């Protein structure tokens, strides 16, 4: 911090106990939690029953600490979209806003995270990305009213659609 650097952390939430949350609230500029969907889906994908409730409590604790201190980390959630959670994405974003999350980022399931049968069953098709793109403007506007930013614009959706088609996307 003396050099002007800021700390950020990405976590699945398993170690976010009250003491660590207090440390994060004091010393970190950003905390990102990985959320795979609503409670049942999150537990199924993570193989961790009860993790959703612990994650919710921890993020709410961080938001409360930030409010008490008048300063603290930006709270972000990253969601990996797949067939099993795509329909619930708007509801998930609502829950995350209730937790006190500031921003939501999203990706589509990639084959390297879960190769094989799971990937083939859960990977998004180009039509899924197109449907998401049609729903995003209204969802963004609604979430903005709740104080939550949904990150990722038109070019990002183009990249996700290219991925769904199996097409390479250049990194410039």
GROMACS .gro file of N, CA and C in nm:
model
  516
    1UNK      N    1   0.082  -0.120   0.000
    1UNK     CA    2   0.000   0.000   0.000
    1UNK      C    3   0.085   0.125   0.000
    2UNK      N    4   0.201   0.117   0.065
    2UNK     CA    5   0.292   0.231   0.067
    2UNK      C    6   0.338   0.272  -0.073
    3UNK      N    7   0.334   0.179  -0.166
    3UNK     CA    8   0.372   0.207  -0.305
    3UNK      C    9   0.252   0.246  -0.390
    4UNK      N   10   0.135   0.257  -0.328
    4UNK     CA   11   0.015   0.293  -0.401
    4UNK      C   12  -0.057   0.175  -0.465
    5UNK      N   13  -0.017   0.054  -0.430
    5UNK     CA   14  -0.082  -0.064  -0.484
    5UNK      C   15  -0.204  -0.101  -0.399
    6UNK      N   16  -0.301  -0.162  -0.463
    6UNK     CA   17  -0.420  -0.207  -0.393
    6UNK      C   18  -0.429  -0.358  -0.403
    7UNK      N   19  -0.486  -0.417  -0.301
    7UNK     CA   20  -0.501  -0.562  -0.298
    7UNK      C   21  -0.642  -0.603  -0.337
    8UNK      N   22  -0.650  -0.715  -0.408
    8UNK     CA   23  -0.778  -0.776  -0.442
    8UNK      C   24  -0.769  -0.925  -0.418
    9UNK      N   25  -0.882  -0.986  -0.399
    9UNK     CA   26  -0.887  -1.129  -0.367
    9UNK      C   27  -1.006  -1.190  -0.438
   10UNK      N   28  -0.988  -1.308  -0.494
   10UNK     CA   29  -1.098  -1.386  -0.549
   10UNK      C   30  -1.106  -1.515  -0.469
   11UNK      N   31  -1.228  -1.550  -0.427
   11UNK     CA   32  -1.245  -1.664  -0.338
   11UNK      C   33  -1.375  -1.738  -0.365
   12UNK      N   34  -1.378  -1.865  -0.329
   12UNK     CA   35  -1.503  -1.939  -0.335
   12UNK      C   36  -1.580  -1.925  -0.203
   13UNK      N   37  -1.522  -1.857  -0.107
   13UNK     CA   38  -1.591  -1.826   0.017
   13UNK      C   39  -1.570  -1.923   0.131
   14UNK      N   40  -1.500  -2.033   0.109
   14UNK     CA   41  -1.489  -2.134   0.215
   14UNK      C   42  -1.414  -2.083   0.338
   15UNK      N   43  -1.327  -1.985   0.321
   15UNK     CA   44  -1.246  -1.938   0.434
   15UNK      C   45  -1.285  -1.797   0.482
   16UNK      N   46  -1.401  -1.751   0.442
   16UNK     CA   47  -1.443  -1.616   0.481
   16UNK      C   48  -1.510  -1.617   0.619
   17UNK      N   49  -1.432  -1.643   0.722
   17UNK     CA   50  -1.486  -1.638   0.857
   17UNK      C   51  -1.489  -1.492   0.904
   18UNK      N   52  -1.553  -1.463   1.018
   18UNK     CA   53  -1.564  -1.323   1.062
   18UNK      C   54  -1.431  -1.249   1.076
   19UNK      N   55  -1.328  -1.316   1.128
   19UNK     CA   56  -1.199  -1.249   1.146
   19UNK      C   57  -1.137  -1.215   1.010
   20UNK      N   58  -1.145  -1.306   0.915
   20UNK     CA   59  -1.087  -1.280   0.783
   20UNK      C   60  -1.167  -1.172   0.712
   21UNK      N   61  -1.299  -1.171   0.729
   21UNK     CA   62  -1.380  -1.064   0.670
   21UNK      C   63  -1.337  -0.928   0.724
   22UNK      N   64  -1.311  -0.921   0.854
   22UNK     CA   65  -1.266  -0.795   0.914
   22UNK      C   66  -1.133  -0.752   0.854
   23UNK      N   67  -1.043  -0.846   0.833
   23UNK     CA   68  -0.913  -0.817   0.771
   23UNK      C   69  -0.933  -0.765   0.629
   24UNK      N   70  -1.018  -0.833   0.553
   24UNK     CA   71  -1.043  -0.792   0.415
   24UNK      C   72  -1.104  -0.653   0.409
   25UNK      N   73  -1.199  -0.626   0.498
   25UNK     CA   74  -1.266  -0.496   0.499
   25UNK      C   75  -1.168  -0.383   0.527
   26UNK      N   76  -1.064  -0.412   0.603
   26UNK     CA   77  -0.968  -0.308   0.638
   26UNK      C   78  -0.856  -0.292   0.535
   27UNK      N   79  -0.816  -0.401   0.471
   27UNK     CA   80  -0.693  -0.398   0.392
   27UNK      C   81  -0.710  -0.418   0.241
   28UNK      N   82  -0.825  -0.458   0.195
   28UNK     CA   83  -0.841  -0.493   0.054
   28UNK      C   84  -0.929  -0.393  -0.020
   29UNK      N   85  -0.895  -0.368  -0.145
   29UNK     CA   86  -0.972  -0.275  -0.229
   29UNK      C   87  -1.084  -0.347  -0.302
   30UNK      N   88  -1.069  -0.478  -0.322
   30UNK     CA   89  -1.171  -0.553  -0.396
   30UNK      C   90  -1.173  -0.697  -0.348
   31UNK      N   91  -1.293  -0.749  -0.330
   31UNK     CA   92  -1.313  -0.891  -0.299
   31UNK      C   93  -1.412  -0.945  -0.400
   32UNK      N   94  -1.371  -1.048  -0.473
   32UNK     CA   95  -1.456  -1.114  -0.572
   32UNK      C   96  -1.488  -1.253  -0.522
   33UNK      N   97  -1.616  -1.286  -0.522
   33UNK     CA   98  -1.658  -1.421  -0.486
   33UNK      C   99  -1.707  -1.494  -0.610
   34UNK      N  100  -1.676  -1.621  -0.618
   34UNK     CA  101  -1.723  -1.705  -0.728
   34UNK      C  102  -1.854  -1.767  -0.687
   35UNK      N  103  -1.956  -1.745  -0.769
   35UNK     CA  104  -2.090  -1.798  -0.741
   35UNK      C  105  -2.139  -1.869  -0.867
   36UNK      N  106  -2.177  -1.995  -0.852
   36UNK     CA  107  -2.218  -2.074  -0.968
   36UNK      C  108  -2.367  -2.073  -0.994
   37UNK      N  109  -2.444  -2.012  -0.908
   37UNK     CA  110  -2.588  -2.009  -0.928
   37UNK      C  111  -2.657  -1.998  -0.794
   38UNK      N  112  -2.788  -2.015  -0.796
   38UNK     CA  113  -2.865  -2.015  -0.672
   38UNK      C  114  -2.825  -2.134  -0.586
   39UNK      N  115  -2.874  -2.138  -0.464
   39UNK     CA  116  -2.824  -2.230  -0.361
   39UNK      C  117  -2.812  -2.375  -0.407
   40UNK      N  118  -2.918  -2.433  -0.461
   40UNK     CA  119  -2.914  -2.575  -0.497
   40UNK      C  120  -2.813  -2.603  -0.607
   41UNK      N  121  -2.813  -2.518  -0.711
   41UNK     CA  122  -2.720  -2.537  -0.822
   41UNK      C  123  -2.576  -2.516  -0.775
   42UNK      N  124  -2.555  -2.412  -0.694
   42UNK     CA  125  -2.421  -2.383  -0.642
   42UNK      C  126  -2.368  -2.504  -0.564
   43UNK      N  127  -2.452  -2.561  -0.479
   43UNK     CA  128  -2.411  -2.678  -0.400
   43UNK      C  129  -2.380  -2.797  -0.490
   44UNK      N  130  -2.463  -2.816  -0.591
   44UNK     CA  131  -2.442  -2.930  -0.682
   44UNK      C  132  -2.311  -2.915  -0.759
   45UNK      N  133  -2.288  -2.798  -0.816
   45UNK     CA  134  -2.168  -2.778  -0.898
   45UNK      C  135  -2.042  -2.779  -0.812
   46UNK      N  136  -2.049  -2.719  -0.696
   46UNK     CA  137  -1.932  -2.712  -0.608
   46UNK      C  138  -1.913  -2.838  -0.524
   47UNK      N  139  -2.018  -2.921  -0.516
   47UNK     CA  140  -2.008  -3.039  -0.430
   47UNK      C  141  -1.993  -2.999  -0.284
   48UNK      N  142  -2.057  -2.888  -0.247
   48UNK     CA  143  -2.039  -2.831  -0.113
   48UNK      C  144  -2.173  -2.782  -0.059
   49UNK      N  145  -2.255  -2.873  -0.006
   49UNK     CA  146  -2.381  -2.830   0.054
   49UNK      C  147  -2.356  -2.727   0.165
   50UNK      N  148  -2.438  -2.624   0.167
   50UNK     CA  149  -2.426  -2.520   0.269
   50UNK      C  150  -2.332  -2.406   0.234
   51UNK      N  151  -2.252  -2.421   0.127
   51UNK     CA  152  -2.157  -2.316   0.092
   51UNK      C  153  -2.229  -2.187   0.052
   52UNK      N  154  -2.342  -2.199  -0.017
   52UNK     CA  155  -2.419  -2.080  -0.057
   52UNK      C  156  -2.454  -1.994   0.064
   53UNK      N  157  -2.506  -2.057   0.168
   53UNK     CA  158  -2.547  -1.982   0.288
   53UNK      C  159  -2.426  -1.918   0.356
   54UNK      N  160  -2.315  -1.991   0.364
   54UNK     CA  161  -2.194  -1.935   0.423
   54UNK      C  162  -2.141  -1.819   0.340
   55UNK      N  163  -2.146  -1.835   0.208
   55UNK     CA  164  -2.100  -1.729   0.118
   55UNK      C  165  -2.188  -1.605   0.133
   56UNK      N  166  -2.318  -1.625   0.136
   56UNK     CA  167  -2.412  -1.512   0.152
   56UNK      C  168  -2.383  -1.439   0.283
   57UNK      N  169  -2.368  -1.512   0.392
   57UNK     CA  170  -2.343  -1.450   0.522
   57UNK      C  171  -2.211  -1.372   0.520
   58UNK      N  172  -2.110  -1.427   0.457
   58UNK     CA  173  -1.979  -1.361   0.453
   58UNK      C  174  -1.983  -1.233   0.370
   59UNK      N  175  -2.047  -1.238   0.254
   59UNK     CA  176  -2.055  -1.118   0.171
   59UNK      C  177  -2.138  -1.011   0.242
   60UNK      N  178  -2.246  -1.050   0.305
   60UNK     CA  179  -2.327  -0.955   0.380
   60UNK      C  180  -2.247  -0.896   0.496
   61UNK      N  181  -2.164  -0.978   0.559
   61UNK     CA  182  -2.078  -0.930   0.667
   61UNK      C  183  -1.979  -0.826   0.613
   62UNK      N  184  -1.919  -0.855   0.497
   62UNK     CA  185  -1.826  -0.759   0.436
   62UNK      C  186  -1.897  -0.628   0.402
   63UNK      N  187  -2.017  -0.638   0.348
   63UNK     CA  188  -2.094  -0.517   0.313
   63UNK      C  189  -2.126  -0.437   0.439
   64UNK      N  190  -2.162  -0.505   0.547
   64UNK     CA  191  -2.193  -0.436   0.673
   64UNK      C  192  -2.069  -0.369   0.731
   65UNK      N  193  -1.956  -0.439   0.727
   65UNK     CA  194  -1.832  -0.380   0.777
   65UNK      C  195  -1.794  -0.256   0.696
   66UNK      N  196  -1.812  -0.264   0.567
   66UNK     CA  197  -1.782  -0.151   0.480
   66UNK      C  198  -1.873  -0.033   0.515
   67UNK      N  199  -2.001  -0.060   0.538
   67UNK     CA  200  -2.094   0.046   0.574
   67UNK      C  201  -2.058   0.107   0.709
   68UNK      N  202  -2.021   0.025   0.806
   68UNK     CA  203  -1.984   0.075   0.938
   68UNK      C  204  -1.859   0.164   0.932
   69UNK      N  205  -1.762   0.121   0.853
   69UNK     CA  206  -1.635   0.194   0.843
   69UNK      C  207  -1.643   0.314   0.749
   70UNK      N  208  -1.742   0.313   0.660
   70UNK     CA  209  -1.749   0.417   0.559
   70UNK      C  210  -1.646   0.398   0.450
   71UNK      N  211  -1.582   0.283   0.449
   71UNK     CA  212  -1.481   0.249   0.348
   71UNK      C  213  -1.464   0.098   0.350
   72UNK      N  214  -1.414   0.047   0.241
   72UNK     CA  215  -1.390  -0.097   0.235
   72UNK      C  216  -1.386  -0.143   0.091
   73UNK      N  217  -1.378  -0.271   0.073
   73UNK     CA  218  -1.357  -0.322  -0.062
   73UNK      C  219  -1.481  -0.315  -0.151
   74UNK      N  220  -1.455  -0.300  -0.280
   74UNK     CA  221  -1.561  -0.320  -0.379
   74UNK      C  222  -1.593  -0.469  -0.375
   75UNK      N  223  -1.721  -0.500  -0.373
   75UNK     CA  224  -1.764  -0.640  -0.368
   75UNK      C  225  -1.812  -0.682  -0.504
   76UNK      N  226  -1.750  -0.786  -0.556
   76UNK     CA  227  -1.784  -0.837  -0.690
   76UNK      C  228  -1.820  -0.984  -0.679
   77UNK      N  229  -1.902  -1.026  -0.771
   77UNK     CA  230  -1.932  -1.169  -0.786
   77UNK      C  231  -1.903  -1.206  -0.930
   78UNK      N  232  -1.842  -1.321  -0.949
   78UNK     CA  233  -1.819  -1.373  -1.083
   78UNK      C  234  -1.901  -1.500  -1.098
   79UNK      N  235  -1.979  -1.506  -1.205
   79UNK     CA  236  -2.068  -1.619  -1.231
   79UNK      C  237  -2.025  -1.687  -1.360
   80UNK      N  238  -2.008  -1.818  -1.356
   80UNK     CA  239  -1.983  -1.895  -1.477
   80UNK      C  240  -2.119  -1.944  -1.527
   81UNK      N  241  -2.158  -1.891  -1.643
   81UNK     CA  242  -2.289  -1.926  -1.699
   81UNK      C  243  -2.282  -2.057  -1.775
   82UNK      N  244  -2.384  -2.138  -1.753
   82UNK     CA  245  -2.399  -2.267  -1.821
   82UNK      C  246  -2.547  -2.297  -1.833
   83UNK      N  247  -2.582  -2.401  -1.903
   83UNK     CA  248  -2.724  -2.432  -1.923
   83UNK      C  249  -2.801  -2.446  -1.792
   84UNK      N  250  -2.737  -2.502  -1.691
   84UNK     CA  251  -2.805  -2.527  -1.565
   84UNK      C  252  -2.835  -2.405  -1.481
   85UNK      N  253  -2.772  -2.291  -1.512
   85UNK     CA  254  -2.798  -2.171  -1.431
   85UNK      C  255  -2.839  -2.050  -1.513
   86UNK      N  256  -2.840  -2.061  -1.645
   86UNK     CA  257  -2.866  -1.945  -1.730
   86UNK      C  258  -3.004  -1.884  -1.704
   87UNK      N  259  -3.107  -1.966  -1.692
   87UNK     CA  260  -3.242  -1.915  -1.670
   87UNK      C  261  -3.253  -1.842  -1.535
   88UNK      N  262  -3.173  -1.882  -1.438
   88UNK     CA  263  -3.177  -1.823  -1.305
   88UNK      C  264  -3.085  -1.702  -1.289
   89UNK      N  265  -3.012  -1.666  -1.394
   89UNK     CA  266  -2.915  -1.558  -1.382
   89UNK      C  267  -2.977  -1.427  -1.333
   90UNK      N  268  -3.092  -1.383  -1.385
   90UNK     CA  269  -3.151  -1.259  -1.331
   90UNK      C  270  -3.185  -1.269  -1.181
   91UNK      N  271  -3.239  -1.381  -1.139
   91UNK     CA  272  -3.272  -1.400  -0.998
   91UNK      C  273  -3.145  -1.404  -0.914
   92UNK      N  274  -3.042  -1.469  -0.966
   92UNK     CA  275  -2.914  -1.473  -0.895
   92UNK      C  276  -2.860  -1.331  -0.877
   93UNK      N  277  -2.866  -1.250  -0.980
   93UNK     CA  278  -2.820  -1.112  -0.970
   93UNK      C  279  -2.899  -1.035  -0.864
   94UNK      N  280  -3.028  -1.061  -0.856
   94UNK     CA  281  -3.111  -0.998  -0.751
   94UNK      C  282  -3.061  -1.037  -0.611
   95UNK      N  283  -3.032  -1.166  -0.592
   95UNK     CA  284  -2.982  -1.211  -0.462
   95UNK      C  285  -2.849  -1.145  -0.431
   96UNK      N  286  -2.762  -1.137  -0.531
   96UNK     CA  287  -2.631  -1.075  -0.509
   96UNK      C  288  -2.645  -0.928  -0.473
   97UNK      N  289  -2.741  -0.858  -0.533
   97UNK     CA  290  -2.767  -0.719  -0.496
   97UNK      C  291  -2.812  -0.712  -0.350
   98UNK      N  292  -2.896  -0.806  -0.309
   98UNK     CA  293  -2.941  -0.810  -0.169
   98UNK      C  294  -2.824  -0.834  -0.073
   99UNK      N  295  -2.727  -0.910  -0.116
   99UNK     CA  296  -2.609  -0.935  -0.032
   99UNK      C  297  -2.524  -0.811  -0.014
  100UNK      N  298  -2.534  -0.715  -0.107
  100UNK     CA  299  -2.451  -0.596  -0.102
  100UNK      C  300  -2.342  -0.595  -0.207
  101UNK      N  301  -2.349  -0.684  -0.304
  101UNK     CA  302  -2.250  -0.690  -0.412
  101UNK      C  303  -2.265  -0.566  -0.499
  102UNK      N  304  -2.151  -0.511  -0.542
  102UNK     CA  305  -2.149  -0.391  -0.625
  102UNK      C  306  -2.150  -0.422  -0.774
  103UNK      N  307  -2.080  -0.528  -0.814
  103UNK     CA  308  -2.065  -0.562  -0.955
  103UNK      C  309  -2.076  -0.713  -0.975
  104UNK      N  310  -2.130  -0.751  -1.089
  104UNK     CA  311  -2.134  -0.891  -1.129
  104UNK      C  312  -2.065  -0.903  -1.264
  105UNK      N  313  -1.970  -0.995  -1.270
  105UNK     CA  314  -1.908  -1.032  -1.396
  105UNK      C  315  -1.956  -1.172  -1.430
  106UNK      N  316  -1.949  -1.207  -1.557
  106UNK     CA  317  -1.991  -1.341  -1.596
  106UNK      C  318  -1.904  -1.392  -1.709
  107UNK      N  319  -1.892  -1.522  -1.713
  107UNK     CA  320  -1.819  -1.593  -1.817
  107UNK      C  321  -1.907  -1.709  -1.859
  108UNK      N  322  -1.872  -1.770  -1.971
  108UNK     CA  323  -1.941  -1.895  -2.006
  108UNK      C  324  -1.847  -2.010  -1.973
  109UNK      N  325  -1.907  -2.123  -1.940
  109UNK     CA  326  -1.831  -2.241  -1.903
  109UNK      C  327  -1.733  -2.276  -2.014
  110UNK      N  328  -1.609  -2.298  -1.976
  110UNK     CA  329  -1.507  -2.339  -2.072
  110UNK      C  330  -1.472  -2.486  -2.052
  111UNK      N  331  -1.422  -2.547  -2.154
  111UNK     CA  332  -1.390  -2.689  -2.149
  111UNK      C  333  -1.272  -2.724  -2.063
  112UNK      N  334  -1.186  -2.626  -2.032
  112UNK     CA  335  -1.070  -2.656  -1.950
  112UNK      C  336  -1.106  -2.671  -1.802
  113UNK      N  337  -1.212  -2.599  -1.758
  113UNK     CA  338  -1.251  -2.610  -1.618
  113UNK      C  339  -1.310  -2.748  -1.586
  114UNK      N  340  -1.395  -2.794  -1.675
  114UNK     CA  341  -1.466  -2.921  -1.655
  114UNK      C  342  -1.476  -2.995  -1.788
  115UNK      N  343  -1.368  -3.054  -1.836
  115UNK     CA  344  -1.376  -3.122  -1.966
  115UNK      C  345  -1.465  -3.245  -1.958
  116UNK      N  346  -1.510  -3.289  -2.074
  116UNK     CA  347  -1.585  -3.414  -2.081
  116UNK      C  348  -1.734  -3.396  -2.078
  117UNK      N  349  -1.802  -3.493  -2.015
  117UNK     CA  350  -1.948  -3.500  -2.018
  117UNK      C  351  -2.015  -3.377  -1.957
  118UNK      N  352  -1.966  -3.329  -1.843
  118UNK     CA  353  -2.026  -3.212  -1.780
  118UNK      C  354  -2.022  -3.094  -1.876
  119UNK      N  355  -1.908  -3.072  -1.937
  119UNK     CA  356  -1.894  -2.960  -2.030
  119UNK      C  357  -1.991  -2.975  -2.147
  120UNK      N  358  -1.998  -3.091  -2.204
  120UNK     CA  359  -2.086  -3.112  -2.320
  120UNK      C  360  -2.233  -3.090  -2.284
  121UNK      N  361  -2.274  -3.128  -2.163
  121UNK     CA  362  -2.413  -3.107  -2.119
  121UNK      C  363  -2.442  -2.962  -2.084
  122UNK      N  364  -2.342  -2.891  -2.032
  122UNK     CA  365  -2.365  -2.759  -1.974
  122UNK      C  366  -2.316  -2.642  -2.058
  123UNK      N  367  -2.239  -2.667  -2.161
  123UNK     CA  368  -2.185  -2.555  -2.239
  123UNK      C  369  -2.298  -2.479  -2.308
  124UNK      N  370  -2.279  -2.348  -2.319
  124UNK     CA  371  -2.380  -2.264  -2.383
  124UNK      C  372  -2.368  -2.273  -2.534
  125UNK      N  373  -2.482  -2.269  -2.598
  125UNK     CA  374  -2.489  -2.267  -2.744
  125UNK      C  375  -2.495  -2.121  -2.790
  126UNK      N  376  -2.465  -2.095  -2.917
  126UNK     CA  377  -2.474  -1.957  -2.967
  126UNK      C  378  -2.612  -1.895  -2.941
  127UNK      N  379  -2.719  -1.975  -2.954
  127UNK     CA  380  -2.854  -1.923  -2.930
  127UNK      C  381  -2.872  -1.879  -2.785
  128UNK      N  382  -2.804  -1.947  -2.691
  128UNK     CA  383  -2.812  -1.908  -2.550
  128UNK      C  384  -2.750  -1.770  -2.530
  129UNK      N  385  -2.636  -1.748  -2.594
  129UNK     CA  386  -2.567  -1.618  -2.582
  129UNK      C  387  -2.651  -1.508  -2.646
  130UNK      N  388  -2.711  -1.538  -2.760
  130UNK     CA  389  -2.795  -1.439  -2.828
  130UNK      C  390  -2.916  -1.402  -2.741
  131UNK      N  391  -2.980  -1.503  -2.681
  131UNK     CA  392  -3.094  -1.477  -2.592
  131UNK      C  393  -3.051  -1.394  -2.472
  132UNK      N  394  -2.935  -1.427  -2.416
  132UNK     CA  395  -2.882  -1.349  -2.304
  132UNK      C  396  -2.861  -1.204  -2.346
  133UNK      N  397  -2.804  -1.184  -2.463
  133UNK     CA  398  -2.780  -1.050  -2.514
  133UNK      C  399  -2.908  -0.968  -2.527
  134UNK      N  400  -3.017  -1.034  -2.566
  134UNK     CA  401  -3.145  -0.963  -2.577
  134UNK      C  402  -3.200  -0.924  -2.440
  135UNK      N  403  -3.174  -1.005  -2.338
  135UNK     CA  404  -3.226  -0.978  -2.204
  135UNK      C  405  -3.140  -0.881  -2.124
  136UNK      N  406  -3.012  -0.869  -2.160
  136UNK     CA  407  -2.920  -0.791  -2.078
  136UNK      C  408  -2.955  -0.643  -2.064
  137UNK      N  409  -2.998  -0.571  -2.168
  137UNK     CA  410  -3.025  -0.428  -2.147
  137UNK      C  411  -3.128  -0.401  -2.037
  138UNK      N  412  -3.239  -0.473  -2.037
  138UNK     CA  413  -3.341  -0.453  -1.934
  138UNK      C  414  -3.289  -0.497  -1.797
  139UNK      N  415  -3.215  -0.608  -1.795
  139UNK     CA  416  -3.160  -0.656  -1.668
  139UNK      C  417  -3.059  -0.556  -1.613
  140UNK      N  418  -2.973  -0.503  -1.697
  140UNK     CA  419  -2.876  -0.402  -1.653
  140UNK      C  420  -2.945  -0.281  -1.592
  141UNK      N  421  -3.048  -0.233  -1.661
  141UNK     CA  422  -3.120  -0.115  -1.612
  141UNK      C  423  -3.185  -0.143  -1.477
  142UNK      N  424  -3.248  -0.258  -1.464
  142UNK     CA  425  -3.312  -0.295  -1.338
  142UNK      C  426  -3.209  -0.306  -1.225
  143UNK      N  427  -3.098  -0.372  -1.253
  143UNK     CA  428  -2.996  -0.391  -1.150
  143UNK      C  429  -2.930  -0.259  -1.112
  144UNK      N  430  -2.914  -0.171  -1.209
  144UNK     CA  431  -2.856  -0.038  -1.182
  144UNK      C  432  -2.940   0.034  -1.078
  145UNK      N  433  -3.072   0.021  -1.088
  145UNK     CA  434  -3.161   0.083  -0.989
  145UNK      C  435  -3.139   0.024  -0.850
  146UNK      N  436  -3.091  -0.098  -0.844
  146UNK     CA  437  -3.064  -0.165  -0.717
  146UNK      C  438  -2.921  -0.140  -0.669
  147UNK      N  439  -2.843  -0.063  -0.747
  147UNK     CA  440  -2.706  -0.031  -0.707
  147UNK      C  441  -2.604  -0.135  -0.751
  148UNK      N  442  -2.642  -0.222  -0.843
  148UNK     CA  443  -2.551  -0.327  -0.888
  148UNK      C  444  -2.519  -0.307  -1.036
  149UNK      N  445  -2.392  -0.318  -1.071
  149UNK     CA  446  -2.347  -0.305  -1.210
  149UNK      C  447  -2.322  -0.443  -1.267
  150UNK      N  448  -2.378  -0.468  -1.383
  150UNK     CA  449  -2.354  -0.592  -1.456
  150UNK      C  450  -2.251  -0.561  -1.564
  151UNK      N  451  -2.132  -0.617  -1.551
  151UNK     CA  452  -2.018  -0.585  -1.636
  151UNK      C  453  -2.020  -0.673  -1.762
  152UNK      N  454  -1.976  -0.617  -1.875
  152UNK     CA  455  -1.962  -0.693  -1.999
  152UNK      C  456  -2.053  -0.638  -2.108
  153UNK      N  457  -1.993  -0.579  -2.210
  153UNK     CA  458  -2.070  -0.515  -2.315
  153UNK      C  459  -2.088  -0.601  -2.439
  154UNK      N  460  -2.123  -0.536  -2.549
  154UNK     CA  461  -2.155  -0.605  -2.674
  154UNK      C  462  -2.036  -0.686  -2.726
  155UNK      N  463  -1.916  -0.629  -2.722
  155UNK     CA  464  -1.800  -0.702  -2.772
  155UNK      C  465  -1.772  -0.825  -2.687
  156UNK      N  466  -1.797  -0.815  -2.558
  156UNK     CA  467  -1.779  -0.931  -2.470
  156UNK      C  468  -1.875  -1.043  -2.509
  157UNK      N  469  -2.000  -1.007  -2.538
  157UNK     CA  470  -2.097  -1.108  -2.582
  157UNK      C  471  -2.057  -1.169  -2.716
  158UNK      N  472  -1.996  -1.089  -2.803
  158UNK     CA  473  -1.946  -1.144  -2.929
  158UNK      C  474  -1.840  -1.250  -2.903
  159UNK      N  475  -1.753  -1.223  -2.807
  159UNK     CA  476  -1.649  -1.321  -2.772
  159UNK      C  477  -1.712  -1.448  -2.718
  160UNK      N  478  -1.812  -1.434  -2.630
  160UNK     CA  479  -1.879  -1.552  -2.575
  160UNK      C  480  -1.948  -1.633  -2.684
  161UNK      N  481  -2.009  -1.563  -2.780
  161UNK     CA  482  -2.074  -1.634  -2.890
  161UNK      C  483  -1.971  -1.705  -2.977
  162UNK      N  484  -1.858  -1.640  -3.001
  162UNK     CA  485  -1.751  -1.705  -3.078
  162UNK      C  486  -1.704  -1.831  -3.005
  163UNK      N  487  -1.690  -1.821  -2.874
  163UNK     CA  488  -1.650  -1.938  -2.795
  163UNK      C  489  -1.753  -2.050  -2.810
  164UNK      N  490  -1.881  -2.014  -2.804
  164UNK     CA  491  -1.988  -2.115  -2.817
  164UNK      C  492  -1.984  -2.182  -2.954
  165UNK      N  493  -1.938  -2.109  -3.054
  165UNK     CA  494  -1.927  -2.164  -3.190
  165UNK      C  495  -1.795  -2.238  -3.212
  166UNK      N  496  -1.707  -2.234  -3.111
  166UNK     CA  497  -1.578  -2.299  -3.126
  166UNK      C  498  -1.480  -2.219  -3.209
  167UNK      N  499  -1.504  -2.089  -3.221
  167UNK     CA  500  -1.419  -2.002  -3.301
  167UNK      C  501  -1.314  -1.932  -3.212
  168UNK      N  502  -1.197  -1.917  -3.265
  168UNK     CA  503  -1.092  -1.845  -3.192
  168UNK      C  504  -1.128  -1.697  -3.185
  169UNK      N  505  -1.089  -1.633  -3.079
  169UNK     CA  506  -1.111  -1.490  -3.062
  169UNK      C  507  -0.975  -1.428  -3.035
  170UNK      N  508  -0.931  -1.334  -3.118
  170UNK     CA  509  -0.797  -1.278  -3.100
  170UNK      C  510  -0.786  -1.195  -2.973
  171UNK      N  511  -0.673  -1.205  -2.912
  171UNK     CA  512  -0.641  -1.121  -2.796
  171UNK      C  513  -0.543  -1.017  -2.846
  172UNK      N  514  -0.587  -0.892  -2.843
  172UNK     CA  515  -0.504  -0.784  -2.896
  172UNK      C  516  -0.428  -0.715  -2.785
   0.00000   0.00000   0.00000
